[in-house]
Amino acid sequence: MHAHPADAAHTDDLDAHRDLVDRLFCKPNAPYGPYERAGEPEVIVPGLLFRVELNYPGDLAGRLEASVFIGIQGFAGELWEHEVRGLLRLDALSHPALPTIRSGGFDAANEVAFAITESQGQALNVDATVRWAQSARIEAFEAFSVLLDALNHLHGARLMHRNLTLGALRAVQRHGEDAVTVQLSRFELSTLIGNLVRRTALQNSAQVGELVRRLYLAAPQGMDQARHLAYLAPETLDFLLHERSGRRREWATTDVFGLGVLGFEWFCGPIPELLPEEFARAQAAAGPAQAIALATLRARMRAHLTGRVDLPKPLVSLLREMLEEAPEERITSFQALRRLEQNWEGIRRLWEDAADEVPRLVAFLPDQSVETIFELRKWISHSPDTPAGREALRNFYVRELRGAELVWSPNGAVGFANDEPEKLQEARWVLIGEQAVWFCAFLYDQDLLTRQRGEQHEDTLVIKYLKDRNHAQALVRAQPRRKVGRIEVVPFYPGQSLAKVRAGRPSWRPLTESVKRARARSSEEQEFLRSLDFLLAYQRTALDARKYPFIRTDKAEDPGLAVLTWDEHRDAAWRHRSQLLTAFSTDPKRRPRLSDFVENLDVDSDFITLDVVPGHQRGPYFGHRVIKVDLVERRDRDTIVVRPHRNQDRVPSIGWLRPSDDGGSEPQIARQAKARTMLENQAALIRSLRAPISYDLGRGRWRSAPDAQLEGEAPDRINDMLALQPFYALQGPPGTGKSTVAAHALRRFLREEPGARVLVSAQSNYALDNLAARLIKEMPDVLILRETPDGQDDEERVKDHTVLAHTLGRLTDRLAKTIESQLTWMLHPERLSPEERRRFEELPPGERPLPLNDQDRPVADAWLQSVTSNQIELTDRIKNGASIVLATCSIAATITDTDRDPGDMFDWVIVEEAAKAWPTELIIPLVLGTRWTLIGDHRQLGAHREEEVLQFLRSLRDHPDKDMRLHYDEREMRERVLRMFGHLFVDREEPDTGPVSYHASPLGQLNLQFRMHPDIAQPVGRAFYPYVPFRPDDDGLPKSFLGTSSLADLDHGVQRPGFLRGAALVWLDTTGLEDCAEHPYWYNQGEVEVIDRLVDRMRPAPLAVDRPAEDDGGLVVLTPYRAQKNLLENKGLLRGRVHTVHSFQGREADRVIVSLVRTTRSGNTVAGNVGHVGRNEVANVLLSRGRRLLVLVGGFAHFAEHGGTSWDIITKTVRRYGRIVPAEQLTGE
């Protein structure tokens, strides 16, 4: 008979631990199973922590390890929380030498918490490991490099191991992989020791100190105590053996020392054999005497290294610096890694065959360098199509690559260059040069006529593409990397044989394999990534389809005009450059003929503007020599007439054109592609986006009073957002306060974690600034930075003046003035104005800056001059010190330009409007952090043109190419990824498909709205937010989970026209009015007149157009159609008030008028009868923008009868809660 579960958990009875493990993880219906126990529990800290090995039922290869913490309300609970948070950060790094978390949670009934990781492999036998390293030096050197890289990532994530001895290393062979990896482990001890050390420092507790000593001093099985202690840094041993509790014992370099001892034993030999006398004394001593003996042993180890002339000198020097006695003089993990990378080739070459003395071969393509290197960048003075130019080009490459390092780009040059996706992806090996990064692929034989490939040659890298260093910082900083050593560069022309120059060359394979860092992916993850790649390729293809080749055909008809005719021959070659572009262009609706395309461009200005570049080539390059022209007229389907913006510009006789607005799309897609490259090594983020699992780390501590004043579910959602890690998604209908919840959560988070950094992002500037204004209001004392594009006026992007004050330039000016004023007060108070002096004089004595003494004045004077003349340092301080950084999804990509490790820049990334962004946009900010929250509403407008993507996928069903048909076969996953945010919540509504999390879903919903008058909210809630499963009311209308706060029940105060008085929801019915008929593509002049008359007679009149629309009396007019918007804008009273649905999503107005336009039945489909508003997400946005008054203008019967299910619900709800008014009444008012 066992004790009560809670009592059993607090004992160190192995039977009780075994019983607890079986009940929690292994028995049928175990709450955290199903697992099988693969071994006996091992007590790590009595009464606090034990661990046990588990495996999945019937799968002995999938071994796991559970750490169980006893007593979650006390120290163990705090320890468990730190442990899981640390493991989640490690998991986000996705490094092969770091552990992977698989599960975690706490069980309140048993008062225990647990973390389950992949099995940490086989413990290393110290003597066997050293013998292996001595006999397989290259493999050992590779393993040592990977461990050092892992330690650098660990420290970059602001984590420490604290106990990096041989006992912390495991040999791991993952299921399905051949390679064996040496991995860092025992991070639960790292967390435990860190917490205990902090407690010892704060409390000076003898009991806690003794526990720390026991953990540190425990040697691995089969290892002598002195040999184990030799791995511990001097600062640690001071505490353990001298009991000097007051000395600092945690340094970033403490871990480096332990790894340095490992390197010493691996590359020099076993410590007991190399230094037998010193080792014997250390083994025999105890207490302070042992500390002295160990110090002598360490000194002899350093001396021994100095005399090892048989080892590579750079390796000896590196190990010597890793073993420095003083922690502040010891090399950091980052410095050590860079040293190893720079000397990697030289160290390895000493242990390889002499053949590697021959330089490695790099080939370049002179023909491709004419434009990229000579014409565009002017890096050489002669064109490579001349003998002098080819020699100049070769000499340039010699200089450029003389110190080159090699890194791996998982997606090749995708996002960095323009070409067929397959060719871009091949160029995965990147040489980091002095001015550019050079994308290379292995040389292969090819038949020029058939284009058929032959043998691949791994002894030659061919440079295929380049990108300036400043625009490829993610690759410039990529890890791991290797110095390539001696290389020879030779020209290469397609079809040319390099057999003679290749003879005897060493293979690039050892170098390329050493920089390639990737874990095996599940089939589901691979399909997910393929879907992201498809969406990137689709966007690029849709953009390429908007580029047309032309020939100028005018005969000096008008010197200011140019007649351009579509060049169908070149266009055919362009369309067939890739299978995807060929398939896309098949449908003339997707790619019409030139004149049809240009004439129907959707632009905001009065003129259609095009970019024109010269060129006979099969593909265009719009990087330079761009001429802007306006469309004058179309001559026929293939011919247009244009006029240059500038008289001096001459339109070329042959060239390419595209819409001028597309110029910004190329860098947008490039940023998405770079983020996709970074995602490759972030397995935890991939899992979270595909099938999120989160862990409740709150233990109830976030459920406190600060948010009690908020209504509805907001306090619970704030708790969930703070407690559930690493992923959380929040969905809320319009007006439910999603931004308010995020602002409150962030305020509490930064109060608890004052040193943390948070990135807040959104697709649009408006949504971002709406949330930014709330954050600034909630946290006036927090440094908040609003990022904007370089080279643009901040006022163009940021319309909110409160947020504008937080842009970098304005923050820098404000900080500079503050520092300048304070320094002037301290140095030269007489130079201040009377008002400024009075401000300082009125400060309390404890806050008033004191005058400086003579010793400090020169330094302060120099600083004052620096602040007034150069603000670069202040700018950098603001960038690095901002607690909250605000950036649109696209601009978030530019944040990485100045950061060393972009994959771990932010502790938390929050993305607003997540349902509206393309998934390839979403990942741009997400890859910059290790914890992620998405906020949005999938029942409103989704990704731009997502319906077109789905239609294109369906069109590939019978495509003759199997690669194209694969997109059709995987269309469900393509759609899931495209509608990523929405599918998280759709899955939750379907049984057995929702995301898994122990007692905590990583998905939350807000159900109380504060924006719309209750009557306006009725059709929105019933049509778009019904209960699932369906719950009808007495009239058969669906009930909605969307509630309305009493705060929203406000009258609009409009008295005239009289039919508006006291009615929040009005349908102005145009049925029967002859003038109110739709016209194709799409407009309704009669509705324009009705709306103009309504606004003219509205009393009180609407606010002036320059006042915020959400203020009382503010008015906007919405319509789904741009042609209708243009007609409405022509009315003086309406100018500046009219918006399309897409442009007004995320915004609100006090009064909203909707022009529905469509009046005619055109078939049996909803889309054919009512157009865009037949889509639920469009109708939802239209109806949910108004606060106190919503007027729908259109044919009531037409929408009731032909608008489909949703409009049937809407019209019935309007009939019940609103007022239906014949439009003729306007004439009688």
GROMACS .gro file of C-alpha atoms in nm, residues 411-417 421 424-425 670 673-674:
model
   13
  411ASN     CA    1   1.794   2.780  -4.949
  412GLY     CA    2   2.090   2.884  -5.158
  413ALA     CA    3   2.062   3.225  -5.322
  414VAL     CA    4   1.681   3.238  -5.294
  415GLY     CA    5   1.597   3.588  -5.177
  416PHE     CA    6   1.939   3.722  -5.269
  417ALA     CA    7   1.940   3.692  -5.651
  421PRO     CA    8   1.426   2.878  -5.817
  424LEU     CA    9   1.909   2.954  -5.691
  425GLN     CA   10   1.860   2.670  -5.442
  670ALA     CA   11   1.371   3.905  -5.068
  673ALA     CA   12   1.311   3.458  -4.847
  674LYS     CA   13   1.583   3.549  -4.597
   0.00000   0.00000   0.00000
